Coordinates of C-alpha atoms and ligand atoms in Angstrom, one line a residue:
Chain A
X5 CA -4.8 3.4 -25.9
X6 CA -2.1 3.5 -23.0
X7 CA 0.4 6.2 -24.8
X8 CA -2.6 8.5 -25.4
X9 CA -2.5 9.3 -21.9
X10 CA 1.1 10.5 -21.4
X11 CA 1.2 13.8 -20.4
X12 CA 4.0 14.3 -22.8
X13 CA 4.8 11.1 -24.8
X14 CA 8.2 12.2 -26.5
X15 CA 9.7 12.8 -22.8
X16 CA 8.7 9.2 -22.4
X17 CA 10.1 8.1 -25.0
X18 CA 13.3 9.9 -24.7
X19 CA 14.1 8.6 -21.2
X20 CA 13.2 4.9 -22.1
X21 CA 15.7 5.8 -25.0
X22 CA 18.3 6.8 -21.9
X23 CA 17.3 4.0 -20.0
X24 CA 18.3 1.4 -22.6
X25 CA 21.7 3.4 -23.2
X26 CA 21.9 3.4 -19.5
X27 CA 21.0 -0.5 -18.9
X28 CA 23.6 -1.3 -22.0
X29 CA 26.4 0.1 -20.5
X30 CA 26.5 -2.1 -17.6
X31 CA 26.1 -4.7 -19.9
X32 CA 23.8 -7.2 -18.0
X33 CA 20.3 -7.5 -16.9
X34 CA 18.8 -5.5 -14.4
X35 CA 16.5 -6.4 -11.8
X36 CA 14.7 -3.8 -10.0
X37 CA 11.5 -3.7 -7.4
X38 CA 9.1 -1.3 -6.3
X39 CA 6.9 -1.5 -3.2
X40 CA 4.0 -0.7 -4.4
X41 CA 0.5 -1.3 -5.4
X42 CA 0.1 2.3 -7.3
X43 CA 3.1 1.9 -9.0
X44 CA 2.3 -1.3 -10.4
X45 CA -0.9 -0.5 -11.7
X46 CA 0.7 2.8 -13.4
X47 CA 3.2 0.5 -15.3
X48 CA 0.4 -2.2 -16.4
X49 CA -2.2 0.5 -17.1
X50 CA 0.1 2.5 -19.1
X51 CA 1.9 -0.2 -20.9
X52 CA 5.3 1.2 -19.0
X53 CA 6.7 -2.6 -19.4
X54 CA 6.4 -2.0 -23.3
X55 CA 8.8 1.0 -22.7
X56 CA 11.3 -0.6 -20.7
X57 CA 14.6 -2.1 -22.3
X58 CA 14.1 -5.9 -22.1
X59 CA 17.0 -6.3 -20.4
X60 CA 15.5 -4.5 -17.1
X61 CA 13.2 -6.3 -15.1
X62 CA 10.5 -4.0 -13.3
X63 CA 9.0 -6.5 -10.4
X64 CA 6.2 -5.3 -8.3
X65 CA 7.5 -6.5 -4.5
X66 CA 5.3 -6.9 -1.6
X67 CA 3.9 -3.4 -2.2
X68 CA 0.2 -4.9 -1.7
X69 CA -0.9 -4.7 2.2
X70 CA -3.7 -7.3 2.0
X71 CA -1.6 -9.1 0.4
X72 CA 0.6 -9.7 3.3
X73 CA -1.5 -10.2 6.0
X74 CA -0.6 -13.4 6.6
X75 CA -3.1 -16.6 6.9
X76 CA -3.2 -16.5 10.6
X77 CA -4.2 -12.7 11.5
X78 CA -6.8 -13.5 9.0
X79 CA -7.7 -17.0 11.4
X80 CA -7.4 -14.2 14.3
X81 CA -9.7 -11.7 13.1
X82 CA -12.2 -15.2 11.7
X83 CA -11.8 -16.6 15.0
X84 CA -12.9 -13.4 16.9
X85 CA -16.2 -12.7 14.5
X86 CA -16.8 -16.3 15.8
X87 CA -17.4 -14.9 19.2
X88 CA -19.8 -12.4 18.5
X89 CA -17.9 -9.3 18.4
X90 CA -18.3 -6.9 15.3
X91 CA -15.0 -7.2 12.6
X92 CA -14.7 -3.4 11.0
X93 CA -12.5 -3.6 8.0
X94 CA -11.7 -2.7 5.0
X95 CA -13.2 -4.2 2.0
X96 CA -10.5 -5.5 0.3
X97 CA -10.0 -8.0 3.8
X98 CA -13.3 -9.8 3.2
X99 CA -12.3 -12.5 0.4
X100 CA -8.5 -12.8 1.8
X101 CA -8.3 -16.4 2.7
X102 CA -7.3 -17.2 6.2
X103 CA -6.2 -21.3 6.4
X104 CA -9.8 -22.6 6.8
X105 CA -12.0 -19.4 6.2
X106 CA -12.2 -16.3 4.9
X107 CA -13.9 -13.0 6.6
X108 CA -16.9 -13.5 3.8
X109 CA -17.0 -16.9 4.9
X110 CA -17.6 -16.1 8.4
X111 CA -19.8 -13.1 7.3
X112 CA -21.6 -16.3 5.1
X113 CA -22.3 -18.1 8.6
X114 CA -23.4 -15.1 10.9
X115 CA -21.3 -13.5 11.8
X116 CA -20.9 -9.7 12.0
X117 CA -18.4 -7.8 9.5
X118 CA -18.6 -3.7 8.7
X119 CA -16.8 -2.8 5.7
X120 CA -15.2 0.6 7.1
X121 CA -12.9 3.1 4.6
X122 CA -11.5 4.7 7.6
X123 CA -9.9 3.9 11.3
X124 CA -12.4 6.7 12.1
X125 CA -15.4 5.2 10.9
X126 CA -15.1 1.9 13.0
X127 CA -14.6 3.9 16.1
X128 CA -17.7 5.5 15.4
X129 CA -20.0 2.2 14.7
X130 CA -18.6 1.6 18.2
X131 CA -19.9 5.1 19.2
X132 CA -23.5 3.3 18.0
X133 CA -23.9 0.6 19.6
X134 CA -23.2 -1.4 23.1
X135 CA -21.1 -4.5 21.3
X136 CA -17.6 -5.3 20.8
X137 CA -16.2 -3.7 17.5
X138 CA -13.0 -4.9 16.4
X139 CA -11.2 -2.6 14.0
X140 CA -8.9 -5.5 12.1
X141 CA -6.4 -3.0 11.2
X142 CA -4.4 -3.3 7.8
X143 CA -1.8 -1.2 5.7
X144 CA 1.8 0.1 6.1
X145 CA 2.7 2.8 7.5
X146 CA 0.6 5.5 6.1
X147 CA -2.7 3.9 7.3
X148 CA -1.3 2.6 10.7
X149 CA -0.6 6.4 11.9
X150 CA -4.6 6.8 10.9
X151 CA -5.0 3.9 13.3
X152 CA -2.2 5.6 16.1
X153 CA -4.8 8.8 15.7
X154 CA -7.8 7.3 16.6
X155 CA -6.3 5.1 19.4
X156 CA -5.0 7.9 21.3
X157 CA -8.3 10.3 20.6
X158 CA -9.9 8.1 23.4
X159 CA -12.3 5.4 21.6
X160 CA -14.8 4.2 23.3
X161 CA -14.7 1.3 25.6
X162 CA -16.0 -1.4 23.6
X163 CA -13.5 -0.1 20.9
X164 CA -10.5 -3.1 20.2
X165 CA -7.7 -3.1 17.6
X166 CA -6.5 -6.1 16.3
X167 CA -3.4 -4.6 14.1
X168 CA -1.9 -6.4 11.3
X169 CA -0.4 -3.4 10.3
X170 CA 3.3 -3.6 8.4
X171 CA 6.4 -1.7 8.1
X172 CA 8.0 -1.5 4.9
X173 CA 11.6 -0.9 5.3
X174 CA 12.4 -4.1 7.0
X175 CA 11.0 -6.3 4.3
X176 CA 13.3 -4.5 1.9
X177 CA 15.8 -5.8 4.1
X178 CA 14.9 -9.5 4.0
X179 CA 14.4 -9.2 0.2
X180 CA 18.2 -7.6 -0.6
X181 CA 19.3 -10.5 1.7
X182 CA 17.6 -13.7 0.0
X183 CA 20.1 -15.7 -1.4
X184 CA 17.9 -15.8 -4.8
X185 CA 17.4 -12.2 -5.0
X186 CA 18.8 -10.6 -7.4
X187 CA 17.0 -6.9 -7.0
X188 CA 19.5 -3.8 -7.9
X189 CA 17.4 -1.0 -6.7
X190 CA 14.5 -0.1 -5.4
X191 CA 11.9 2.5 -6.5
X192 CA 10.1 3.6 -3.2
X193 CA 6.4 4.7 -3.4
X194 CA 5.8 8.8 -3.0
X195 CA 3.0 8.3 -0.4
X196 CA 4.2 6.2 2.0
X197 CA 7.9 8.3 2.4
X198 CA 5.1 11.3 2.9
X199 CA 4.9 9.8 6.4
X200 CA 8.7 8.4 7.0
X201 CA 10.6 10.4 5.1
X202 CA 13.4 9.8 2.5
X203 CA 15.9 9.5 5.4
X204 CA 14.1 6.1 6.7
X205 CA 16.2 4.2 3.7
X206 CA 19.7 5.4 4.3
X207 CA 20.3 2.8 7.1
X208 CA 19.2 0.1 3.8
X209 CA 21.5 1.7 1.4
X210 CA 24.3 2.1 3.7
X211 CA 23.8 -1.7 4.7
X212 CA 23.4 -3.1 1.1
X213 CA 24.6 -0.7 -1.0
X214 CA 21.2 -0.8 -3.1
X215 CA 20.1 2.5 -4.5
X216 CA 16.7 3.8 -3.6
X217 CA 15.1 5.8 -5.5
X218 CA 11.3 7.5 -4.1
X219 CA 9.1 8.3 -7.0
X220 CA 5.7 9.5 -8.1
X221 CA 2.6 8.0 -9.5
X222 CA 2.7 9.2 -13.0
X223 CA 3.8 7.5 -15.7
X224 CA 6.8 9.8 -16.4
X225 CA 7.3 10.3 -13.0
X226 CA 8.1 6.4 -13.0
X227 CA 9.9 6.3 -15.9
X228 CA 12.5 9.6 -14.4
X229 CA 12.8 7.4 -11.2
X230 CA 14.3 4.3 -12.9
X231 CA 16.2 6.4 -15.3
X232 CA 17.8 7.7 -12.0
X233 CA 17.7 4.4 -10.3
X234 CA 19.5 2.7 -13.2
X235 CA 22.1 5.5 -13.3
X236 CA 22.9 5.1 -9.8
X237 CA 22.9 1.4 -10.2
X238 CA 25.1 1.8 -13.3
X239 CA 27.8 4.6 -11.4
X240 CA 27.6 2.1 -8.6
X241 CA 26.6 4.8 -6.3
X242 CA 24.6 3.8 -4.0
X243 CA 22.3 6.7 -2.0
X244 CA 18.9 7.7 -1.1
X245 CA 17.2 10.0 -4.2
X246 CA 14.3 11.6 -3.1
X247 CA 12.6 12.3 -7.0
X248 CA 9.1 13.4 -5.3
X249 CA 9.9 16.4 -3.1
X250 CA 6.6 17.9 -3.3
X251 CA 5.1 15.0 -0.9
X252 CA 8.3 13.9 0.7
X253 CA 10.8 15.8 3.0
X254 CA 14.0 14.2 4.4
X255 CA 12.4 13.5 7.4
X256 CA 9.0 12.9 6.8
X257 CA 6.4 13.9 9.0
X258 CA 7.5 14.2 12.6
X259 CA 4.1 15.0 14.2
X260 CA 2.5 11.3 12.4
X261 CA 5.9 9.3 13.2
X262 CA 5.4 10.8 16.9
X263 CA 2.0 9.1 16.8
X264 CA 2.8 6.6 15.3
X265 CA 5.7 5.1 17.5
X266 CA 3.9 6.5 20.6
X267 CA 1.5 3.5 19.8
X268 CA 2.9 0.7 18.4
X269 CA 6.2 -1.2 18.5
X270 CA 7.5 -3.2 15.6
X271 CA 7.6 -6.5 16.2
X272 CA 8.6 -9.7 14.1
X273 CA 6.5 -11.7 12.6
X274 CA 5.7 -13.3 9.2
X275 CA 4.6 -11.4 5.8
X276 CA 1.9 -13.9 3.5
X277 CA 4.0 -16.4 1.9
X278 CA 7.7 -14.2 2.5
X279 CA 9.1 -14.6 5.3
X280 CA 9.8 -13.6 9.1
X281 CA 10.6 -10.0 8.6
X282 CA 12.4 -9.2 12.4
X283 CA 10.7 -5.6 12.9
X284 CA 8.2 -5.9 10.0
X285 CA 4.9 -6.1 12.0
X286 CA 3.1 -3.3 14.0
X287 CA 1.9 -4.2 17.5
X288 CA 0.2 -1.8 20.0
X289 CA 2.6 -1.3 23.0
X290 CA 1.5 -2.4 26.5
X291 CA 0.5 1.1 27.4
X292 CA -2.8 0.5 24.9
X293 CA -2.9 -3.1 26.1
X294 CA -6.6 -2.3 27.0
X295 CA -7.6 -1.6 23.5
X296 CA -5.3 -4.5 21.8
X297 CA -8.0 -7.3 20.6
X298 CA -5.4 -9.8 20.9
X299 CA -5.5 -8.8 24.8
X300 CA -9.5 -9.1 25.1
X301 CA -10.6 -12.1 23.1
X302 CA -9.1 -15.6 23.6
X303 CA -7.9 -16.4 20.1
X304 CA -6.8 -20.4 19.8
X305 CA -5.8 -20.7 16.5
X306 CA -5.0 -24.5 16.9
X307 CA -8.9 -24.9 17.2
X308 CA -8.6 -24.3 13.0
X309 CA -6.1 -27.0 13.1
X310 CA -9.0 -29.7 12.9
X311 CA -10.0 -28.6 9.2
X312 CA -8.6 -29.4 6.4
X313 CA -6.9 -25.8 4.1
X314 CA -9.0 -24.8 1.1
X315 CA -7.8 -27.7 -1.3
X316 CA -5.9 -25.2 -4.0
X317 CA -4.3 -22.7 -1.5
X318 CA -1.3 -25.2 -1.6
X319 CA -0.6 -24.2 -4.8
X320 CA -0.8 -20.3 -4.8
X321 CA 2.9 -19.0 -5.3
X322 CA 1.9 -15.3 -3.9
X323 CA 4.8 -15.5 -2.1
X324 CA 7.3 -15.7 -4.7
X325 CA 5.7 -13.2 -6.8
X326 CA 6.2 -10.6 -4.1
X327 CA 9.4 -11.4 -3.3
X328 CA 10.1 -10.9 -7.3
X329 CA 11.2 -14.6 -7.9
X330 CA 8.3 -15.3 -9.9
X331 CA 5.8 -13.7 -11.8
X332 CA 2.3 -14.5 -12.2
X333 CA 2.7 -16.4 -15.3
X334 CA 4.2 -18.7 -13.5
X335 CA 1.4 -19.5 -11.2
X336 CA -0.9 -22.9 -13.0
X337 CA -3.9 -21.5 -11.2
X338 CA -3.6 -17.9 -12.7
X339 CA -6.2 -16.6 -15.1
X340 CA -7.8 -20.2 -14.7
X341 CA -9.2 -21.8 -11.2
X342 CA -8.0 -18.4 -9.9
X343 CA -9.8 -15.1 -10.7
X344 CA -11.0 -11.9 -9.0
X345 CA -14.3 -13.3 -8.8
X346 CA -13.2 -16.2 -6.9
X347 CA -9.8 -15.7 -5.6
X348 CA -7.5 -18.5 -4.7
X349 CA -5.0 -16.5 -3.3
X350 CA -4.3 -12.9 -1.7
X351 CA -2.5 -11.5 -4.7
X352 CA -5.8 -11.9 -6.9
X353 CA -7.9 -9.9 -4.4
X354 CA -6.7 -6.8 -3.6
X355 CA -6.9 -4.3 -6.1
X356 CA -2.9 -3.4 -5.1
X357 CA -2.1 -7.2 -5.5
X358 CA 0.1 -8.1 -9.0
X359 CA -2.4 -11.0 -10.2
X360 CA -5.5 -9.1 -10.1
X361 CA -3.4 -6.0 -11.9
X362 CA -2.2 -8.2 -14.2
X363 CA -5.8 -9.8 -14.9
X364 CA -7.3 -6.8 -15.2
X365 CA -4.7 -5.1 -17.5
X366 CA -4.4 -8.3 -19.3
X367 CA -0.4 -9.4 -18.0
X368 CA 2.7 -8.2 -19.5
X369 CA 2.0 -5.5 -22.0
X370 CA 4.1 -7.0 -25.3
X371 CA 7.4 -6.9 -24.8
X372 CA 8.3 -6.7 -28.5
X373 CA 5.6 -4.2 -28.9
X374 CA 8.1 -1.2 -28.9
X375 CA 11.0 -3.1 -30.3
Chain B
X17 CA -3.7 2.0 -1.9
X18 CA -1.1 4.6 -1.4
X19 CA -2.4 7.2 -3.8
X20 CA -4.2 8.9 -1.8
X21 CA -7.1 11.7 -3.0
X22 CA -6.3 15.6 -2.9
X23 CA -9.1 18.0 -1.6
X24 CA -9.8 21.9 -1.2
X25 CA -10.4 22.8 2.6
X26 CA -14.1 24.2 3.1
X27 CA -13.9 24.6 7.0
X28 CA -11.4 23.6 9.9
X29 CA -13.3 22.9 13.4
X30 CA -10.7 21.9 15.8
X31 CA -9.1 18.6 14.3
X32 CA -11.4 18.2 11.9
X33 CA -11.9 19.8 8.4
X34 CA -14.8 19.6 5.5
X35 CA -13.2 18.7 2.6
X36 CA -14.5 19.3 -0.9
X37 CA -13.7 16.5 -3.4
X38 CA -14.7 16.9 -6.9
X39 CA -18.3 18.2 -5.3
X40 CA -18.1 15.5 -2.9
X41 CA -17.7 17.1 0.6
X42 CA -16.6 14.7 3.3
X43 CA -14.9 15.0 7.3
X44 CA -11.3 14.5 6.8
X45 CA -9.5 14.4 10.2
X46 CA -6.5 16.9 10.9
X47 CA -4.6 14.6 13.3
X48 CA -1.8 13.7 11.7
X49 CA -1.1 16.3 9.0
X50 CA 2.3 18.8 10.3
X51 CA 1.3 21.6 9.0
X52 CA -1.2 23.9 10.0
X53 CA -4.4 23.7 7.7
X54 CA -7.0 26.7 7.1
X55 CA -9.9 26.7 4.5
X56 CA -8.8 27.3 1.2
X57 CA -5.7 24.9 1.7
X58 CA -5.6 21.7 -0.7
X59 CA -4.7 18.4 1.7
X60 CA -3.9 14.8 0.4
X61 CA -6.1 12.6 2.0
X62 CA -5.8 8.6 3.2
X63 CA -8.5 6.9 4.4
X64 CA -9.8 9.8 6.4
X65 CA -6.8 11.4 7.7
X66 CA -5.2 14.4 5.6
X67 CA -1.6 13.1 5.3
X68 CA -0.3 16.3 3.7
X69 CA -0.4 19.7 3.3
X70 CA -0.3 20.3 -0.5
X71 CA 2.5 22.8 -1.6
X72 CA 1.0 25.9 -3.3
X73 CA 2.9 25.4 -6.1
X74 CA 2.0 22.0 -6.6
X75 CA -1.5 22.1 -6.4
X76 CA -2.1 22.5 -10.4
X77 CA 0.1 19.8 -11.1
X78 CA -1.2 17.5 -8.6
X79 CA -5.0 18.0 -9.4
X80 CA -4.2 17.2 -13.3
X81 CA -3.3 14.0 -12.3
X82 CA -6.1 13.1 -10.6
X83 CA -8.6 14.7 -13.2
X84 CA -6.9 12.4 -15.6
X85 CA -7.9 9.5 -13.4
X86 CA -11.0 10.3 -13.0
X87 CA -11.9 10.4 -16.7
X88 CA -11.4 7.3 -17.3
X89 CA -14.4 5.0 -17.2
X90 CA -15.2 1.0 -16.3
X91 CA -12.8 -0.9 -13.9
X92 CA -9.2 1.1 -14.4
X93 CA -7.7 0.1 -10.8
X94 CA -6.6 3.7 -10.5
X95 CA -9.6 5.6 -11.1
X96 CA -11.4 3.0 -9.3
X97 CA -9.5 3.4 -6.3
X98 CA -9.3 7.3 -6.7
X99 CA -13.4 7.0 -6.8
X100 CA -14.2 5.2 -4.4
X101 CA -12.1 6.8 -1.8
X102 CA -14.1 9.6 -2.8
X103 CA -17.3 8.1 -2.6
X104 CA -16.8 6.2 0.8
X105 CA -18.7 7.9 3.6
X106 CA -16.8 9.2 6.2
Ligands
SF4_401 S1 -2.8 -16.4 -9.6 FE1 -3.9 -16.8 -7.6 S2 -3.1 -18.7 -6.9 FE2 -1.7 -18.0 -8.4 S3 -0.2 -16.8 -7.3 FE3 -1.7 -15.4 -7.9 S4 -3.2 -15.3 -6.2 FE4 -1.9 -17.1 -5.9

């Protein structure tokens, strides 16, 4: 089914034929990661993997922003529902599990969630009524400027953020750094560069020497970025390749990154089952202390402390998948005691997260399928 | 997800534009986009917020792909998501 849908199969198939000549010549395996959730389910829903030489390794990173919201904002966002304010997210936050409950748990027990698909809407159920709304703020970049917008277009006051928000580029840097990475390259996702520009990576490739390559969504747009990627990996010449120019400019969008630095500051703080990235977390700055939930609500999150974790979460390796250690297959729960239906970890909720893609598109595409 | 959905530009009022996607006209906000927007213009829109100005030149190219998505039926994660940013009120 998958190949139907090329736009122009034999210009797939001649640059996987380039990027096995390219991948022998260096005459190793290759590792490389993208950052995102689009990308990933491109590759699965087009058997892409099927294409690739099997010496390359194509490993979806933490690319997935539900995903990455780690267990306590979720306890944060739980333990504010719990005092009567109204949680406006979006829906993908619901069935994340924070360490005791989830948002549908809460919801489960009373308490008041509004599945929102924009910053914007949750400023105008506050608009509507006289209670608390709390917009429990996820995504990278791209949807934390949407977030920036509607803070500084004067909310009204019974309008809170509690921002989970993330920064990519500093996770890129813990991953090159762990000592059992062994990620060559990275394909950067179109969209998000939209907003930061290609530029934002040179300070990474300079430091690491890792190509980075930003790519589109289509399958052969894919396919030319890690033919590039794999060239520059192979030439060991390390730069910044901006293979998406009709979304992305050098430096990005000025006017959003204005926005977006005017409210927030990046912060450290730890990524689901990663790591502490230094920088990777988005916090509002002082100046919007007034609309920071974190500043309004007293959170304890030693309260949760009492109850015991959901008894499988110990076993959910999330973590290693997105830092591309491990793959889904590896996971005992996968495709068994954990499904979309009734997720035991983040990874297997979100639509961007590798286990449900691979659930839905049924794994690995057959590796010896093209052979 | 960071696909975002491409839209023609019915009407601008101040910061605010009607967006026409597919037949399905929704508010997209203006606030962040860096390039002035008029009707007529196609924008790339995330969750709400037009994030780009579509090239001219790119429009064709970039409204195939989506089409594309959009035919395809039952739970494809793309299409999916591609649907239902379209279908969420706003
Ligand atoms: S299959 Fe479920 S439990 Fe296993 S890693 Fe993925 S999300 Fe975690």
């Amino acid at each position: 089914m998958s190949e139907l849908q090329f736009r122009d199969p034999k210009l797939a198939r001649s640059m996987a034929a380039t990027l096995d000549r390219l991948v022998r010549e260096t005459g190793r395996k290759i590792a490389v990661m993208h950052v995102c959730g689009s990308h990933e389910q491109a590759i699965a829903k087009y058997g892409l993997r099927s294409l690739f030489p099997k010496s390359l390794e194509v490993i979806m990173g933490p690319g997935c922003p539900v995903c990455v919201t780690d267990v306590p904002e979720v306890d944060e966002s739980v333990l504010i529902a719990a005092q009567g304010a109204r949680i406006a997210t979006f829906g993908d936050m619901l069935k994340v599990p924070g360490s005791v409950k989830s948002l549908a748990d809460a919801q489960a027990s009373g308490a008041k969630i509004d599945i929102v698909y924009s910053p914007q809407q949750a400023v105008e159920i506050a608009r509507s009524t006289k209670e608390e709304v709390v917009l429990f703020a996820t995504g990278f970049e791209t949807t934390a400027v949407a977030t920036a917008a509607v803070i500084l277009d004067n909310p009204p006051p019974n309008f809170s953020v509690l921002s989970v928000h993330k920064y990519i580029p500093p996770v890129m840097e813990i991953i090159a750094e762990m000592p059992e990475s062994r990620i060559e390259g990275f394909l950067a996702a179109g969209h998000a560069a939209t907003i930061t520009g290609s530029a934002v990576f040179e300070p990474f490739v300079e430091r690491h020497k890792i190509p980075v390559v930003i790519a589109g969504f289509e399958p052969n747009d894919i396919m030319a970025g890690l033919v590039e990627l794999v060239e520059l990996i192979r030439a060991k010449t390390p730069h910044v390749v901006n293979m998406f120019p009709r979304c992305v400019t050098l430096e990005g969008n000025l006017a959003a990154q204005k926005q977006l630095w005017r409210v927030f500051r990046p912060m450290g703080g730890r990524w689901r089952g990663i790591a502490h990235v230094p920088n990777g977390n988005l916090r509002l700055r002082d100046e919007f202390a007034h609309l920071d939930a974190r500043k309004r609500f007293p959170i304890d999150l030693t309260s949760l402390w009492d109850y015991a974790p959901p008894a499988l979460a110990g076993q959910c390796i999330c973590g290693d998948i997105m830092a591309g250690i491990r793959n889904p297959n590896d996971c005992r729960l996968f495709n068994r005691e954990c499904v979309p239906e009734n997720p035991v970890g983040a990874c297997m909720v979100s639509n961007e997260g590798t286990c449900k893609i691979w659930h839905l598109y049924g794994g690995v595409p057959d590796l010896e399928a093209s052979a | 997800m960071c696909l975002g959905v491409p839209g023609k530009v019915i009407e601008v009022r101040d910061s605010v534009a009607v967006v026409d996607f597919w037949g399905v006209r929704k508010e997209v906000r203006l606030d962040i986009v860096d390039e002035n927007v008029v009707p007529g213009d196609y924008i790339l829109n995330h969750v709400g917020f037009a994030i780009r100005r579509i090239p001219p030149e790119s429009i064709a190219e970039t409204l195939a792909l989506y089409e594309m998505l959009l035919a395809q039926e039952g739970d494809d994660l793309m299409s999916l998501d591609v649907r239902s940013e379209i279908e969420a009120s706003s």
